[in-house]
PDB file of C-alpha atoms in Angstrom:
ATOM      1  CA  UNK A 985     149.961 198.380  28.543  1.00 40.00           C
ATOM      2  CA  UNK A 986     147.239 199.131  25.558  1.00 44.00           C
ATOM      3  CA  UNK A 987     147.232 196.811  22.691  1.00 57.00           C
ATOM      4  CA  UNK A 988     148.563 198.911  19.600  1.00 61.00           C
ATOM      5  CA  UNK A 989     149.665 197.819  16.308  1.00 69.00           C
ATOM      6  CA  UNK A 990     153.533 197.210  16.084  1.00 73.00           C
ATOM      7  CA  UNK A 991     154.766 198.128  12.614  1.00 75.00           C
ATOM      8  CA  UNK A 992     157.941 196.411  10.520  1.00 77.00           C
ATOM      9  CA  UNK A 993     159.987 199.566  11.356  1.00 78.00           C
ATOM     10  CA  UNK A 994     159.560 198.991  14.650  1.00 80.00           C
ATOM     11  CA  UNK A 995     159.921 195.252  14.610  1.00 83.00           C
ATOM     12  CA  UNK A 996     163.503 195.938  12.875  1.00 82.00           C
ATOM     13  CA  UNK A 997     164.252 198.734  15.411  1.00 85.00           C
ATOM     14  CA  UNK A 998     163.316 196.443  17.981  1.00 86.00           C
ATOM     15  CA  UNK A 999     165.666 193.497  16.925  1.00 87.00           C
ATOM     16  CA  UNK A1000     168.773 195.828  15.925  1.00 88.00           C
ATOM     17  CA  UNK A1001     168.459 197.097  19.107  1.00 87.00           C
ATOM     18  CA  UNK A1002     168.173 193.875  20.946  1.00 89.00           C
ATOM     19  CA  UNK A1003     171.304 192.890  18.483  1.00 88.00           C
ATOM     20  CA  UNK A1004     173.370 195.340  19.742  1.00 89.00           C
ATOM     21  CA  UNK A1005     172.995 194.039  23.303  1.00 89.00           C
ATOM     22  CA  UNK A1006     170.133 196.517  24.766  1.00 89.00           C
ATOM     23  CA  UNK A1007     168.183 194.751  27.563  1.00 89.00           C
ATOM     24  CA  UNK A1008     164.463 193.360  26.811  1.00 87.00           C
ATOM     25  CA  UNK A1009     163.726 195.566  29.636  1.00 88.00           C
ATOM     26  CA  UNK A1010     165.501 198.700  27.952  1.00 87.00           C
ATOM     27  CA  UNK A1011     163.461 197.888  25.005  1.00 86.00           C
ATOM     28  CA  UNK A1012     160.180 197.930  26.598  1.00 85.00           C
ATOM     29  CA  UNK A1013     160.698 201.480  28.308  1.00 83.00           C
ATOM     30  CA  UNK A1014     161.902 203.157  24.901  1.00 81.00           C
ATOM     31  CA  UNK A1015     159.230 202.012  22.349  1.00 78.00           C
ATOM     32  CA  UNK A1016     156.428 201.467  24.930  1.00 80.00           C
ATOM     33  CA  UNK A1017     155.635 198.296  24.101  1.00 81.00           C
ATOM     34  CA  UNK A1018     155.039 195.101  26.256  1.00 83.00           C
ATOM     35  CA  UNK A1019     158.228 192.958  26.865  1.00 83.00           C
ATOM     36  CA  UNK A1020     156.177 189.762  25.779  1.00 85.00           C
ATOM     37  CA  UNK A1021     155.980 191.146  22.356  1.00 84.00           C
ATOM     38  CA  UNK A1022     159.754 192.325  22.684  1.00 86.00           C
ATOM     39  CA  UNK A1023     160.688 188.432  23.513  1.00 87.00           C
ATOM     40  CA  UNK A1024     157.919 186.800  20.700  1.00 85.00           C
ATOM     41  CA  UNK A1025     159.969 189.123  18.160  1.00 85.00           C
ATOM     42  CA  UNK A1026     163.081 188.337  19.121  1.00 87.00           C
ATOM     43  CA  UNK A1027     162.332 184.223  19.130  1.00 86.00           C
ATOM     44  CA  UNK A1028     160.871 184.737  15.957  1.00 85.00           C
ATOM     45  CA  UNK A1029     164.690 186.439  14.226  1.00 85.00           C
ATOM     46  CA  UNK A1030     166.363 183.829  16.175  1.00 86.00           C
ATOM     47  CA  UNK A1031     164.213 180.871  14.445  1.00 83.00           C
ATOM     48  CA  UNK A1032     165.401 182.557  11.212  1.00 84.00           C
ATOM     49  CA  UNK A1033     169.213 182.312  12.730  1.00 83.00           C
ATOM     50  CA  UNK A1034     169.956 185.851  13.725  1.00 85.00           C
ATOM     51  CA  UNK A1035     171.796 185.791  16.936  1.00 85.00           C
ATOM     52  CA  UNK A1036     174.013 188.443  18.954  1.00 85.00           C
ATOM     53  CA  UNK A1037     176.892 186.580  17.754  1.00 86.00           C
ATOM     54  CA  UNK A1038     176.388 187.110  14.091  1.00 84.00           C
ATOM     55  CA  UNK A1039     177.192 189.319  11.938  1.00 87.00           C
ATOM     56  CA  UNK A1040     173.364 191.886  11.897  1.00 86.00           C
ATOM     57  CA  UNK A1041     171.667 190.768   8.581  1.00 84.00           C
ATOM     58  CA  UNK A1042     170.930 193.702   5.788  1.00 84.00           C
ATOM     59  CA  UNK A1043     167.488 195.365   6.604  1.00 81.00           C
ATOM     60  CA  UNK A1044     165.644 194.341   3.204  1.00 81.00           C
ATOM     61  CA  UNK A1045     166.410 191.026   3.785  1.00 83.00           C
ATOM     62  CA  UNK A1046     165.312 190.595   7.213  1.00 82.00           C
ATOM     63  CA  UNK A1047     162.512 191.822   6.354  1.00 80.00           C
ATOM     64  CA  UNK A1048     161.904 189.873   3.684  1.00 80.00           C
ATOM     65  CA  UNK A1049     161.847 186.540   5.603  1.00 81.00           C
ATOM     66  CA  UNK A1050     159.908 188.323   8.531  1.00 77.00           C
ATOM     67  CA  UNK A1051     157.267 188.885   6.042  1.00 76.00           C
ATOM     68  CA  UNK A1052     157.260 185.286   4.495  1.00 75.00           C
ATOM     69  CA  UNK A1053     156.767 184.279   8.181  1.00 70.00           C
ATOM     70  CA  UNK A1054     153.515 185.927   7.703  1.00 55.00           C
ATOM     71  CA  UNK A1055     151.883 183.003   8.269  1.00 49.00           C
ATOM     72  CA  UNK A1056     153.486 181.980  11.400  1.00 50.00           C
ATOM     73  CA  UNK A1057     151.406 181.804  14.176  1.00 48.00           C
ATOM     74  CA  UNK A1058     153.975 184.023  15.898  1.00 46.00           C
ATOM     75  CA  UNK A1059     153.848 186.807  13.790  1.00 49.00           C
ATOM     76  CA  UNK A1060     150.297 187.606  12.854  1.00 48.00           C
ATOM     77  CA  UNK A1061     149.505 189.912   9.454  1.00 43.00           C
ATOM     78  CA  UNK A1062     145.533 189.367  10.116  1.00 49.00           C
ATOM     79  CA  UNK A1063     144.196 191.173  12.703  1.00 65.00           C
ATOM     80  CA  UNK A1064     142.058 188.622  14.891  1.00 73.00           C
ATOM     81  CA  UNK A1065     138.950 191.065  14.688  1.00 76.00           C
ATOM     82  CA  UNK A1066     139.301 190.029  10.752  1.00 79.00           C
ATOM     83  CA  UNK A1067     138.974 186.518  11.928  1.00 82.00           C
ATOM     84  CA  UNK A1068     135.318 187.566  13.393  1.00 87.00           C
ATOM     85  CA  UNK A1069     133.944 189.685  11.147  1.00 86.00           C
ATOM     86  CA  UNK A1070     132.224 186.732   8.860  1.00 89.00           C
ATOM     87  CA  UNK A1071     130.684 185.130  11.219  1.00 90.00           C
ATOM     88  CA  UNK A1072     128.699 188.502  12.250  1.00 90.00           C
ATOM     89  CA  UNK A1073     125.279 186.816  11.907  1.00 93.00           C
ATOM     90  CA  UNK A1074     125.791 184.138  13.570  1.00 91.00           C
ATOM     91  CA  UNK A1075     127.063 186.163  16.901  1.00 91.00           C
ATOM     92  CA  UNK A1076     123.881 188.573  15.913  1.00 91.00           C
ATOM     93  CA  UNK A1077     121.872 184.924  16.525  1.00 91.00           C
ATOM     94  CA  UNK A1078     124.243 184.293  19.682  1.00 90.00           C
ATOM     95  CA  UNK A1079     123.341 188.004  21.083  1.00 89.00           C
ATOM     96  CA  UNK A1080     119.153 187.438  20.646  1.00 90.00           C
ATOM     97  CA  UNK A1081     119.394 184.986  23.909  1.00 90.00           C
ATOM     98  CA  UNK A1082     118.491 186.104  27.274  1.00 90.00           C
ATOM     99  CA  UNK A1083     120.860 187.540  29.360  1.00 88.00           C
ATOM    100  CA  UNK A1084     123.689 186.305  27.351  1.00 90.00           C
ATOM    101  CA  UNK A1085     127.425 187.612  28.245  1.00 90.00           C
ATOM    102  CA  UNK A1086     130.536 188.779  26.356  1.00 89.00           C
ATOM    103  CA  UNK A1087     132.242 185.758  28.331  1.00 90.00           C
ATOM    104  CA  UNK A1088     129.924 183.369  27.048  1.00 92.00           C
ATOM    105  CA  UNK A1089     129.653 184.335  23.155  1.00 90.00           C
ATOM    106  CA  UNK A1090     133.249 184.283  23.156  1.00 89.00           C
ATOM    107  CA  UNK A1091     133.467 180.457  24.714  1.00 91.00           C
ATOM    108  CA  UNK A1092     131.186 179.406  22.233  1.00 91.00           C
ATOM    109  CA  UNK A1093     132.851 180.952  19.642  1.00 90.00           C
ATOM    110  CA  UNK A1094     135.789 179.124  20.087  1.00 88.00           C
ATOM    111  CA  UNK A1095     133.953 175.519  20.860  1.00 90.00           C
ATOM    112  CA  UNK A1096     131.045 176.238  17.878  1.00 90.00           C
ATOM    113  CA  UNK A1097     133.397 177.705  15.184  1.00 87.00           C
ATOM    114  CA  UNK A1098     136.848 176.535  16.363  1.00 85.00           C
ATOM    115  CA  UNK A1099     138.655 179.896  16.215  1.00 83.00           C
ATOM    116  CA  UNK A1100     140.731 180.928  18.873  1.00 82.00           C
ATOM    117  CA  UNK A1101     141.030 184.832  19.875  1.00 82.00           C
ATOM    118  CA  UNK A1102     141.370 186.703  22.826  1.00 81.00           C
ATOM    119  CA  UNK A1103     138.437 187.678  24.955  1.00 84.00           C
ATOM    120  CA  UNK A1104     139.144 191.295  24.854  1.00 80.00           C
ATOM    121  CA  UNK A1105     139.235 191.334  21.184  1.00 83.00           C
ATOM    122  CA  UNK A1106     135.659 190.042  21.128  1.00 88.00           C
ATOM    123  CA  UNK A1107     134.506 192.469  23.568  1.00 87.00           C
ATOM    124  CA  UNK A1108     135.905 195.479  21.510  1.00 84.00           C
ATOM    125  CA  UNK A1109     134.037 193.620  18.476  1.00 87.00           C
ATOM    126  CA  UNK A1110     130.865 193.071  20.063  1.00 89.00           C
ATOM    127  CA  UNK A1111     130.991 196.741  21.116  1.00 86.00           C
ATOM    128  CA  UNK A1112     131.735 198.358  18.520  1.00 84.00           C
ATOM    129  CA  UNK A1113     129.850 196.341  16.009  1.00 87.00           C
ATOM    130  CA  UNK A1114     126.624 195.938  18.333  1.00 88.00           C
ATOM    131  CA  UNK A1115     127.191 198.388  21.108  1.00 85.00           C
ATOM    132  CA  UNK A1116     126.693 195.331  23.549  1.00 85.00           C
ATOM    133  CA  UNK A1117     128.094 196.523  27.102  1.00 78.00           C
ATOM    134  CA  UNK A1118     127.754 200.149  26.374  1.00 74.00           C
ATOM    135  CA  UNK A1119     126.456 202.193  29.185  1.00 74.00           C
ATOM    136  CA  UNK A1120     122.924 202.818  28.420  1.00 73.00           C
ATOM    137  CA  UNK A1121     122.107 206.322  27.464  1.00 72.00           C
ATOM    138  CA  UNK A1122     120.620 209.237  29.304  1.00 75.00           C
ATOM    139  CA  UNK A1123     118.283 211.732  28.325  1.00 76.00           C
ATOM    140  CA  UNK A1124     118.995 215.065  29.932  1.00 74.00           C
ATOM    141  CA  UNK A1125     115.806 216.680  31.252  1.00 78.00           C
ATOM    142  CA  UNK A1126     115.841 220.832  30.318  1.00 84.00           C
ATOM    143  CA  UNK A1127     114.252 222.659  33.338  1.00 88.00           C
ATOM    144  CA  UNK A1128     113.902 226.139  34.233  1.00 90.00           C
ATOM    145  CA  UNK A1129     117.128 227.879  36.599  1.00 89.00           C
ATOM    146  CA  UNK A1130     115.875 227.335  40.027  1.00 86.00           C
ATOM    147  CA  UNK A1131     112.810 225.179  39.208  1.00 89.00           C
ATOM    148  CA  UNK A1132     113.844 221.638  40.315  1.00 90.00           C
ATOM    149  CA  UNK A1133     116.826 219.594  42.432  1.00 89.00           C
ATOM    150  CA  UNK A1134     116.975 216.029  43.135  1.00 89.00           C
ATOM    151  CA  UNK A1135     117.804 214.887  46.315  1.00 90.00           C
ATOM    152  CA  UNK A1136     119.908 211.488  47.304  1.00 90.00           C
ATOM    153  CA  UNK A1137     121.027 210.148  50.515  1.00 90.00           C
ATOM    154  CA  UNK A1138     124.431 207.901  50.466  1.00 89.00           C
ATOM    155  CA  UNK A1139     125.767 205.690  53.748  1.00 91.00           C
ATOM    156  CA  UNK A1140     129.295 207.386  54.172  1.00 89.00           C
ATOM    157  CA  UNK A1141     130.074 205.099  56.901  1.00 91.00           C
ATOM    158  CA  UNK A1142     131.142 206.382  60.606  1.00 92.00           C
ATOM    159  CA  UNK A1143     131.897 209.518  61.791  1.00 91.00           C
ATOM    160  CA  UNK A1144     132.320 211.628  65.281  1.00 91.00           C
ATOM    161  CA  UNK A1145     129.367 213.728  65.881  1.00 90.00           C
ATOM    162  CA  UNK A1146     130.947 217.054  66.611  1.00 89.00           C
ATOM    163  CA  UNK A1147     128.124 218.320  68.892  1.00 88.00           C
ATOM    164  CA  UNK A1148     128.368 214.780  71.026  1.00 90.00           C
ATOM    165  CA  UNK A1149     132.216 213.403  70.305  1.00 91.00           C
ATOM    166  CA  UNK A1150     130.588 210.009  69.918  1.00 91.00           C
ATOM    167  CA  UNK A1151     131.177 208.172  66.941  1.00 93.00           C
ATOM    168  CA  UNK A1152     127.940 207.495  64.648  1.00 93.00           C
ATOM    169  CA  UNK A1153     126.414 206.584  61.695  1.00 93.00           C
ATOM    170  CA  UNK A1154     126.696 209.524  58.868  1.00 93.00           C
ATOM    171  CA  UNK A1155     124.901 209.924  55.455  1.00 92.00           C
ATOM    172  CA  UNK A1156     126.180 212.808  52.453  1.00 92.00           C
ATOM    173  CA  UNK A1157     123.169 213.911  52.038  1.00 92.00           C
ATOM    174  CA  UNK A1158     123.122 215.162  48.073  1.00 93.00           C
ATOM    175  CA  UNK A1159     121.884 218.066  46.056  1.00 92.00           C
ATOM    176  CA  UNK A1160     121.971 218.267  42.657  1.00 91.00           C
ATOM    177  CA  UNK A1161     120.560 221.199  40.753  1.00 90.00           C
ATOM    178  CA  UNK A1162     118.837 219.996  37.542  1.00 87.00           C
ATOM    179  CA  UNK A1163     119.459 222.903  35.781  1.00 88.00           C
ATOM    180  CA  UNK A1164     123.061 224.248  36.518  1.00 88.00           C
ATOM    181  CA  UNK A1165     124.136 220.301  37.501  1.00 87.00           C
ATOM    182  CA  UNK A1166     125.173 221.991  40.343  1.00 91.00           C
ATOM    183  CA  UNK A1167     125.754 219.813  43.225  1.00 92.00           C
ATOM    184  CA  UNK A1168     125.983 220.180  46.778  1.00 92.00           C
ATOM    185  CA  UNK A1169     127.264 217.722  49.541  1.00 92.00           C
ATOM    186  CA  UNK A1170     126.634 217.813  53.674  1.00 92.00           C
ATOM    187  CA  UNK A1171     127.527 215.232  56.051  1.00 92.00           C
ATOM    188  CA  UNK A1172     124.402 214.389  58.598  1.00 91.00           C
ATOM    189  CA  UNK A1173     123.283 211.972  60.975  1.00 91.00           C
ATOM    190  CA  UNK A1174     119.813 212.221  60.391  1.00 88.00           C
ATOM    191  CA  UNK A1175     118.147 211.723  57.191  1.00 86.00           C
ATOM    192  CA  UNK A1176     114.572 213.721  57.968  1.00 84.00           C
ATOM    193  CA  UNK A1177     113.644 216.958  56.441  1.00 79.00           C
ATOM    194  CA  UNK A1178     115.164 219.813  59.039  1.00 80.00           C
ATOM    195  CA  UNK A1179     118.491 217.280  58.753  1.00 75.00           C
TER     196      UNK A1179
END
């Protein structure tokens, strides 16, 4: 499932709900979130001494202590991408090397500056704040209707000649009109010009 945001109203809906004896399972399916945050929530209210046995504790003050567990490393109030952000200049550094991956600026940023996130919160930081590992972009050619196609051959793997029966080697042979975008597709055996 997507990362999202979980907010307190949830949280609490989550944990009345897992109160009142609704599966971790049932959870996940109605709020759409993953069951590992369901159980990380629901260790976090029992280290605070709510259990199924007890009586459900008033919402302000569960809340209340949920929020002074802020700090917990369970329950996180910063964002990790917050943990990142001021050490931009020294990833900006990292990113100046040679063929230099995602994987690899995120290793050293947890060996060089001792801060542990997850990998795909670095990659949505380095793209979004550097647009490393964005496809690279393409300049549309304008060209008169009719005036131009581009032509591509692609191994399709093997087919049965209809005219022999036999089975053979078979290209899509590809069209594309640069204009309209158009494209056309054939199936041949041959890739010469009356193919």
């Amino acid at each position: 499932m997507a990362r999202r945001q979980v907010s307190m109203n949830e949280i609490f809906e989550m944990i009345y709900q897992w109160h009142q004896g609704k599966s971790v399972k049932g959870i996940e399916r109605s709020f759409g979130i993953d069951r590992k945050t369901v159980h990380k929530y629901v260790r976090l209210v029992q280290s605070i001494g709510v259990c199924r046995e007890t009586p459900f504790p008033v919402e302000t003050e569960l809340v209340s202590q949920l929020r002074s567990l802020s700090s917990s490393r369970l329950l996180r109030e910063r964002p990790a991408r917050e943990l990142i952000v001021p050490h931009r200049e020294w990833i900006k550094e990292k990113l100046k090397a040679p063929g230099i991956t995602a994987k690899q600026i995120w290793r050293l940023f947890k060996e060089e500056r001792a801060i542990r996130i997850g990998y795909c919160t670095m990659k949505r930081y380095l793209r979004a704040e550097f647009q490393f590992g964005a496809p690279e972009v393409t300049v549309r050619i304008e060209v008169e209707s009719g005036s131009q196609a581009q032509v591509d051959f692609g191994y399709a793997g093997r087919m049965v000649d209809p005219l022999t029966g036999k089975l053979r080697r078979a290209w899509a042979f590809i069209m594309t009109l640069s204009y309209s975008r158009h494209r056309f597709v054939r199936f041949i055996f041959r890739q010469d010009f009356q193919s």
